[in-house]
Amino acid sequence: MSQVDFYILPTDALSARLDFACKLCEKAWRLGHRVYLHCQDEAQRSELDLRLWQFKGEAFVPHDHAEQYPDAIVALGIGSEAGEHRDLLINLGGDVPAFVGQFARVAEIVVEEPAIRLAARERFRFYREQGYALQDHRLQRL
């Protein structure tokens, strides 16, 4: 059963979710984990793609679109499958993806924006009802 971590950020800025996803992704990648970033739609994936190239001045996180390169160490996907990825799922979508159970760890990133918080509560409820190990991390600053 996956470990699910909810990261609650102290802001209502939607862009903070993508910035934090980049930081979390880089940390996992540097530790040797394969990362699948599940995006809400193509627009969000394009924005995340750009941020992964630029979020740090001295480095970038190598990544590819999951549909084109399913074996990528860091994959950005919008589909209903995550291929062979098993390590870390960073879920930026509004729902729990059907493939969530194949991952050892799941990260949910929440900001203070009402629609994001409501969707996160529903996902939390789902995970709890399914018996996932849950942990929340309330960040004091970004």
mmCIF file with all atom_site columns, C-alpha atoms in Angstrom:
data_model
loop_
_atom_site.group_PDB
_atom_site.id
_atom_site.type_symbol
_atom_site.label_atom_id
_atom_site.label_alt_id
_atom_site.label_comp_id
_atom_site.label_asym_id
_atom_site.label_entity_id
_atom_site.label_seq_id
_atom_site.pdbx_PDB_ins_code
_atom_site.Cartn_x
_atom_site.Cartn_y
_atom_site.Cartn_z
_atom_site.occupancy
_atom_site.B_iso_or_equiv
_atom_site.pdbx_formal_charge
_atom_site.auth_seq_id
_atom_site.auth_comp_id
_atom_site.auth_asym_id
_atom_site.auth_atom_id
_atom_site.pdbx_PDB_model_num
ATOM 1   C CA . MET A 1 1   ? 0.000   0.000  0.000   1.00 0.00 ? 1   MET A CA 1
ATOM 2   C CA . SER A 1 2   ? 1.352   3.413  -0.982  1.00 0.00 ? 2   SER A CA 1
ATOM 3   C CA . GLN A 1 3   ? 2.452   6.091  1.457   1.00 0.00 ? 3   GLN A CA 1
ATOM 4   C CA . VAL A 1 4   ? 0.552   9.305  0.632   1.00 0.00 ? 4   VAL A CA 1
ATOM 5   C CA . ASP A 1 5   ? 2.018   12.653 1.693   1.00 0.00 ? 5   ASP A CA 1
ATOM 6   C CA . PHE A 1 6   ? -0.056  15.831 1.560   1.00 0.00 ? 6   PHE A CA 1
ATOM 7   C CA . TYR A 1 7   ? 2.055   18.986 1.386   1.00 0.00 ? 7   TYR A CA 1
ATOM 8   C CA . ILE A 1 8   ? -0.015  21.983 2.494   1.00 0.00 ? 8   ILE A CA 1
ATOM 9   C CA . LEU A 1 9   ? 1.552   25.221 1.296   1.00 0.00 ? 9   LEU A CA 1
ATOM 10  C CA . PRO A 1 10  ? 0.955   28.564 3.065   1.00 0.00 ? 10  PRO A CA 1
ATOM 11  C CA . THR A 1 11  ? -0.312  30.417 -0.019  1.00 0.00 ? 11  THR A CA 1
ATOM 12  C CA . ASP A 1 12  ? -3.282  30.552 -2.353  1.00 0.00 ? 12  ASP A CA 1
ATOM 13  C CA . ALA A 1 13  ? -1.088  30.987 -5.456  1.00 0.00 ? 13  ALA A CA 1
ATOM 14  C CA . LEU A 1 14  ? -1.661  28.144 -7.907  1.00 0.00 ? 14  LEU A CA 1
ATOM 15  C CA . SER A 1 15  ? 1.845   28.628 -9.297  1.00 0.00 ? 15  SER A CA 1
ATOM 16  C CA . ALA A 1 16  ? 3.243   27.561 -5.905  1.00 0.00 ? 16  ALA A CA 1
ATOM 17  C CA . ARG A 1 17  ? 2.003   24.010 -6.545  1.00 0.00 ? 17  ARG A CA 1
ATOM 18  C CA . LEU A 1 18  ? 4.143   23.763 -9.672  1.00 0.00 ? 18  LEU A CA 1
ATOM 19  C CA . ASP A 1 19  ? 7.156   25.359 -7.995  1.00 0.00 ? 19  ASP A CA 1
ATOM 20  C CA . PHE A 1 20  ? 6.932   22.922 -5.097  1.00 0.00 ? 20  PHE A CA 1
ATOM 21  C CA . ALA A 1 21  ? 6.428   19.997 -7.500  1.00 0.00 ? 21  ALA A CA 1
ATOM 22  C CA . CYS A 1 22  ? 9.704   20.979 -9.190  1.00 0.00 ? 22  CYS A CA 1
ATOM 23  C CA . LYS A 1 23  ? 11.568  21.036 -5.863  1.00 0.00 ? 23  LYS A CA 1
ATOM 24  C CA . LEU A 1 24  ? 10.108  17.727 -4.755  1.00 0.00 ? 24  LEU A CA 1
ATOM 25  C CA . CYS A 1 25  ? 10.811  16.159 -8.136  1.00 0.00 ? 25  CYS A CA 1
ATOM 26  C CA . GLU A 1 26  ? 14.415  17.321 -8.144  1.00 0.00 ? 26  GLU A CA 1
ATOM 27  C CA . LYS A 1 27  ? 15.024  15.962 -4.655  1.00 0.00 ? 27  LYS A CA 1
ATOM 28  C CA . ALA A 1 28  ? 13.569  12.547 -5.555  1.00 0.00 ? 28  ALA A CA 1
ATOM 29  C CA . TRP A 1 29  ? 15.449  12.437 -8.859  1.00 0.00 ? 29  TRP A CA 1
ATOM 30  C CA . ARG A 1 30  ? 18.757  13.279 -7.168  1.00 0.00 ? 30  ARG A CA 1
ATOM 31  C CA . LEU A 1 31  ? 18.113  10.432 -4.704  1.00 0.00 ? 31  LEU A CA 1
ATOM 32  C CA . GLY A 1 32  ? 17.786  8.064  -7.671  1.00 0.00 ? 32  GLY A CA 1
ATOM 33  C CA . HIS A 1 33  ? 14.010  7.669  -7.752  1.00 0.00 ? 33  HIS A CA 1
ATOM 34  C CA . ARG A 1 34  ? 11.873  7.561  -10.865 1.00 0.00 ? 34  ARG A CA 1
ATOM 35  C CA . VAL A 1 35  ? 9.185   10.249 -10.773 1.00 0.00 ? 35  VAL A CA 1
ATOM 36  C CA . TYR A 1 36  ? 5.849   10.454 -12.552 1.00 0.00 ? 36  TYR A CA 1
ATOM 37  C CA . LEU A 1 37  ? 4.194   13.879 -12.489 1.00 0.00 ? 37  LEU A CA 1
ATOM 38  C CA . HIS A 1 38  ? 0.497   13.488 -13.237 1.00 0.00 ? 38  HIS A CA 1
ATOM 39  C CA . CYS A 1 39  ? -0.802  16.743 -14.733 1.00 0.00 ? 39  CYS A CA 1
ATOM 40  C CA . GLN A 1 40  ? -4.371  18.015 -14.923 1.00 0.00 ? 40  GLN A CA 1
ATOM 41  C CA . ASP A 1 41  ? -4.177  18.890 -18.622 1.00 0.00 ? 41  ASP A CA 1
ATOM 42  C CA . GLU A 1 42  ? -1.840  19.831 -21.455 1.00 0.00 ? 42  GLU A CA 1
ATOM 43  C CA . ALA A 1 43  ? -1.637  23.481 -20.359 1.00 0.00 ? 43  ALA A CA 1
ATOM 44  C CA . GLN A 1 44  ? -0.462  22.510 -16.877 1.00 0.00 ? 44  GLN A CA 1
ATOM 45  C CA . ARG A 1 45  ? 2.016   20.018 -18.317 1.00 0.00 ? 45  ARG A CA 1
ATOM 46  C CA . SER A 1 46  ? 3.475   22.679 -20.643 1.00 0.00 ? 46  SER A CA 1
ATOM 47  C CA . GLU A 1 47  ? 3.881   25.079 -17.721 1.00 0.00 ? 47  GLU A CA 1
ATOM 48  C CA . LEU A 1 48  ? 5.503   22.395 -15.581 1.00 0.00 ? 48  LEU A CA 1
ATOM 49  C CA . ASP A 1 49  ? 7.773   21.389 -18.467 1.00 0.00 ? 49  ASP A CA 1
ATOM 50  C CA . LEU A 1 50  ? 9.029   24.966 -18.708 1.00 0.00 ? 50  LEU A CA 1
ATOM 51  C CA . ARG A 1 51  ? 9.490   25.291 -14.952 1.00 0.00 ? 51  ARG A CA 1
ATOM 52  C CA . LEU A 1 52  ? 11.539  22.098 -14.726 1.00 0.00 ? 52  LEU A CA 1
ATOM 53  C CA . TRP A 1 53  ? 14.026  23.720 -17.121 1.00 0.00 ? 53  TRP A CA 1
ATOM 54  C CA . GLN A 1 54  ? 14.129  27.043 -15.287 1.00 0.00 ? 54  GLN A CA 1
ATOM 55  C CA . PHE A 1 55  ? 13.279  26.672 -11.594 1.00 0.00 ? 55  PHE A CA 1
ATOM 56  C CA . LYS A 1 56  ? 16.935  26.493 -10.566 1.00 0.00 ? 56  LYS A CA 1
ATOM 57  C CA . GLY A 1 57  ? 19.531  28.679 -12.167 1.00 0.00 ? 57  GLY A CA 1
ATOM 58  C CA . GLU A 1 58  ? 22.399  26.211 -11.919 1.00 0.00 ? 58  GLU A CA 1
ATOM 59  C CA . ALA A 1 59  ? 20.610  22.997 -12.916 1.00 0.00 ? 59  ALA A CA 1
ATOM 60  C CA . PHE A 1 60  ? 17.561  21.434 -14.495 1.00 0.00 ? 60  PHE A CA 1
ATOM 61  C CA . VAL A 1 61  ? 15.693  18.183 -14.023 1.00 0.00 ? 61  VAL A CA 1
ATOM 62  C CA . PRO A 1 62  ? 15.849  15.957 -17.124 1.00 0.00 ? 62  PRO A CA 1
ATOM 63  C CA . HIS A 1 63  ? 12.321  14.956 -18.075 1.00 0.00 ? 63  HIS A CA 1
ATOM 64  C CA . ASP A 1 64  ? 10.100  13.885 -20.950 1.00 0.00 ? 64  ASP A CA 1
ATOM 65  C CA . HIS A 1 65  ? 6.443   13.499 -21.822 1.00 0.00 ? 65  HIS A CA 1
ATOM 66  C CA . ALA A 1 66  ? 5.234   10.107 -20.606 1.00 0.00 ? 66  ALA A CA 1
ATOM 67  C CA . GLU A 1 67  ? 3.372   9.293  -23.801 1.00 0.00 ? 67  GLU A CA 1
ATOM 68  C CA . GLN A 1 68  ? 6.468   9.811  -25.970 1.00 0.00 ? 68  GLN A CA 1
ATOM 69  C CA . TYR A 1 69  ? 9.073   8.384  -23.577 1.00 0.00 ? 69  TYR A CA 1
ATOM 70  C CA . PRO A 1 70  ? 7.386   6.014  -21.107 1.00 0.00 ? 70  PRO A CA 1
ATOM 71  C CA . ASP A 1 71  ? 10.768  4.897  -19.709 1.00 0.00 ? 71  ASP A CA 1
ATOM 72  C CA . ALA A 1 72  ? 11.898  8.418  -18.794 1.00 0.00 ? 72  ALA A CA 1
ATOM 73  C CA . ILE A 1 73  ? 13.335  8.758  -15.296 1.00 0.00 ? 73  ILE A CA 1
ATOM 74  C CA . VAL A 1 74  ? 11.094  11.812 -14.805 1.00 0.00 ? 74  VAL A CA 1
ATOM 75  C CA . ALA A 1 75  ? 7.893   11.685 -16.834 1.00 0.00 ? 75  ALA A CA 1
ATOM 76  C CA . LEU A 1 76  ? 5.124   14.261 -17.206 1.00 0.00 ? 76  LEU A CA 1
ATOM 77  C CA . GLY A 1 77  ? 1.833   12.600 -18.032 1.00 0.00 ? 77  GLY A CA 1
ATOM 78  C CA . ILE A 1 78  ? -1.814  13.438 -18.524 1.00 0.00 ? 78  ILE A CA 1
ATOM 79  C CA . GLY A 1 79  ? -3.106  10.023 -19.477 1.00 0.00 ? 79  GLY A CA 1
ATOM 80  C CA . SER A 1 80  ? -4.755  7.169  -17.655 1.00 0.00 ? 80  SER A CA 1
ATOM 81  C CA . GLU A 1 81  ? -1.599  5.043  -17.396 1.00 0.00 ? 81  GLU A CA 1
ATOM 82  C CA . ALA A 1 82  ? 1.782   5.613  -15.769 1.00 0.00 ? 82  ALA A CA 1
ATOM 83  C CA . GLY A 1 83  ? 3.718   2.920  -17.588 1.00 0.00 ? 83  GLY A CA 1
ATOM 84  C CA . GLU A 1 84  ? 6.391   1.174  -15.560 1.00 0.00 ? 84  GLU A CA 1
ATOM 85  C CA . HIS A 1 85  ? 6.818   3.946  -13.001 1.00 0.00 ? 85  HIS A CA 1
ATOM 86  C CA . ARG A 1 86  ? 6.648   2.671  -9.422  1.00 0.00 ? 86  ARG A CA 1
ATOM 87  C CA . ASP A 1 87  ? 8.610   5.043  -7.168  1.00 0.00 ? 87  ASP A CA 1
ATOM 88  C CA . LEU A 1 88  ? 6.996   8.471  -6.747  1.00 0.00 ? 88  LEU A CA 1
ATOM 89  C CA . LEU A 1 89  ? 3.771   9.885  -8.140  1.00 0.00 ? 89  LEU A CA 1
ATOM 90  C CA . ILE A 1 90  ? 3.337   13.651 -7.815  1.00 0.00 ? 90  ILE A CA 1
ATOM 91  C CA . ASN A 1 91  ? -0.360  14.159 -8.426  1.00 0.00 ? 91  ASN A CA 1
ATOM 92  C CA . LEU A 1 92  ? -1.244  17.602 -9.767  1.00 0.00 ? 92  LEU A CA 1
ATOM 93  C CA . GLY A 1 93  ? -4.591  16.452 -11.147 1.00 0.00 ? 93  GLY A CA 1
ATOM 94  C CA . GLY A 1 94  ? -7.929  17.093 -9.494  1.00 0.00 ? 94  GLY A CA 1
ATOM 95  C CA . ASP A 1 95  ? -8.747  13.424 -8.912  1.00 0.00 ? 95  ASP A CA 1
ATOM 96  C CA . VAL A 1 96  ? -6.972  10.314 -7.717  1.00 0.00 ? 96  VAL A CA 1
ATOM 97  C CA . PRO A 1 97  ? -5.561  8.599  -10.821 1.00 0.00 ? 97  PRO A CA 1
ATOM 98  C CA . ALA A 1 98  ? -6.620  4.975  -11.330 1.00 0.00 ? 98  ALA A CA 1
ATOM 99  C CA . PHE A 1 99  ? -2.961  3.858  -11.331 1.00 0.00 ? 99  PHE A CA 1
ATOM 100 C CA . VAL A 1 100 ? -2.153  5.333  -7.904  1.00 0.00 ? 100 VAL A CA 1
ATOM 101 C CA . GLY A 1 101 ? -1.754  1.910  -6.293  1.00 0.00 ? 101 GLY A CA 1
ATOM 102 C CA . GLN A 1 102 ? 1.310   1.009  -8.361  1.00 0.00 ? 102 GLN A CA 1
ATOM 103 C CA . PHE A 1 103 ? 3.454   3.651  -6.615  1.00 0.00 ? 103 PHE A CA 1
ATOM 104 C CA . ALA A 1 104 ? 5.432   3.311  -3.398  1.00 0.00 ? 104 ALA A CA 1
ATOM 105 C CA . ARG A 1 105 ? 4.914   7.015  -2.611  1.00 0.00 ? 105 ARG A CA 1
ATOM 106 C CA . VAL A 1 106 ? 2.342   9.577  -3.636  1.00 0.00 ? 106 VAL A CA 1
ATOM 107 C CA . ALA A 1 107 ? 2.673   13.341 -3.148  1.00 0.00 ? 107 ALA A CA 1
ATOM 108 C CA . GLU A 1 108 ? -0.353  15.631 -3.138  1.00 0.00 ? 108 GLU A CA 1
ATOM 109 C CA . ILE A 1 109 ? 0.388   19.368 -3.178  1.00 0.00 ? 109 ILE A CA 1
ATOM 110 C CA . VAL A 1 110 ? -2.276  21.662 -1.730  1.00 0.00 ? 110 VAL A CA 1
ATOM 111 C CA . VAL A 1 111 ? -2.552  25.456 -1.651  1.00 0.00 ? 111 VAL A CA 1
ATOM 112 C CA . GLU A 1 112 ? -5.059  27.642 0.176   1.00 0.00 ? 112 GLU A CA 1
ATOM 113 C CA . GLU A 1 113 ? -7.177  28.222 -2.945  1.00 0.00 ? 113 GLU A CA 1
ATOM 114 C CA . PRO A 1 114 ? -10.730 26.972 -2.140  1.00 0.00 ? 114 PRO A CA 1
ATOM 115 C CA . ALA A 1 115 ? -11.237 24.696 -5.158  1.00 0.00 ? 115 ALA A CA 1
ATOM 116 C CA . ILE A 1 116 ? -7.822  23.078 -4.665  1.00 0.00 ? 116 ILE A CA 1
ATOM 117 C CA . ARG A 1 117 ? -8.476  22.547 -0.936  1.00 0.00 ? 117 ARG A CA 1
ATOM 118 C CA . LEU A 1 118 ? -11.892 21.000 -1.587  1.00 0.00 ? 118 LEU A CA 1
ATOM 119 C CA . ALA A 1 119 ? -10.500 18.582 -4.189  1.00 0.00 ? 119 ALA A CA 1
ATOM 120 C CA . ALA A 1 120 ? -7.634  17.693 -1.822  1.00 0.00 ? 120 ALA A CA 1
ATOM 121 C CA . ARG A 1 121 ? -10.088 16.907 0.979   1.00 0.00 ? 121 ARG A CA 1
ATOM 122 C CA . GLU A 1 122 ? -11.956 14.552 -1.336  1.00 0.00 ? 122 GLU A CA 1
ATOM 123 C CA . ARG A 1 123 ? -8.712  12.824 -2.329  1.00 0.00 ? 123 ARG A CA 1
ATOM 124 C CA . PHE A 1 124 ? -7.685  12.566 1.345   1.00 0.00 ? 124 PHE A CA 1
ATOM 125 C CA . ARG A 1 125 ? -11.037 10.976 2.161   1.00 0.00 ? 125 ARG A CA 1
ATOM 126 C CA . PHE A 1 126 ? -10.598 8.475  -0.701  1.00 0.00 ? 126 PHE A CA 1
ATOM 127 C CA . TYR A 1 127 ? -7.099  7.504  0.405   1.00 0.00 ? 127 TYR A CA 1
ATOM 128 C CA . ARG A 1 128 ? -8.209  7.108  4.037   1.00 0.00 ? 128 ARG A CA 1
ATOM 129 C CA . GLU A 1 129 ? -11.186 4.927  3.057   1.00 0.00 ? 129 GLU A CA 1
ATOM 130 C CA . GLN A 1 130 ? -8.905  2.735  0.932   1.00 0.00 ? 130 GLN A CA 1
ATOM 131 C CA . GLY A 1 131 ? -6.478  2.249  3.814   1.00 0.00 ? 131 GLY A CA 1
ATOM 132 C CA . TYR A 1 132 ? -3.479  4.194  2.501   1.00 0.00 ? 132 TYR A CA 1
ATOM 133 C CA . ALA A 1 133 ? -0.879  5.409  5.001   1.00 0.00 ? 133 ALA A CA 1
ATOM 134 C CA . LEU A 1 134 ? -1.414  9.173  5.196   1.00 0.00 ? 134 LEU A CA 1
ATOM 135 C CA . GLN A 1 135 ? 0.854   11.967 6.353   1.00 0.00 ? 135 GLN A CA 1
ATOM 136 C CA . ASP A 1 136 ? 0.378   15.710 6.109   1.00 0.00 ? 136 ASP A CA 1
ATOM 137 C CA . HIS A 1 137 ? 3.149   18.270 6.049   1.00 0.00 ? 137 HIS A CA 1
ATOM 138 C CA . ARG A 1 138 ? 2.061   21.827 6.812   1.00 0.00 ? 138 ARG A CA 1
ATOM 139 C CA . LEU A 1 139 ? 4.818   24.018 5.485   1.00 0.00 ? 139 LEU A CA 1
ATOM 140 C CA . GLN A 1 140 ? 5.368   27.299 7.322   1.00 0.00 ? 140 GLN A CA 1
ATOM 141 C CA . ARG A 1 141 ? 7.149   28.956 4.418   1.00 0.00 ? 141 ARG A CA 1
ATOM 142 C CA . LEU A 1 142 ? 8.007   28.254 0.803   1.00 0.00 ? 142 LEU A CA 1
#
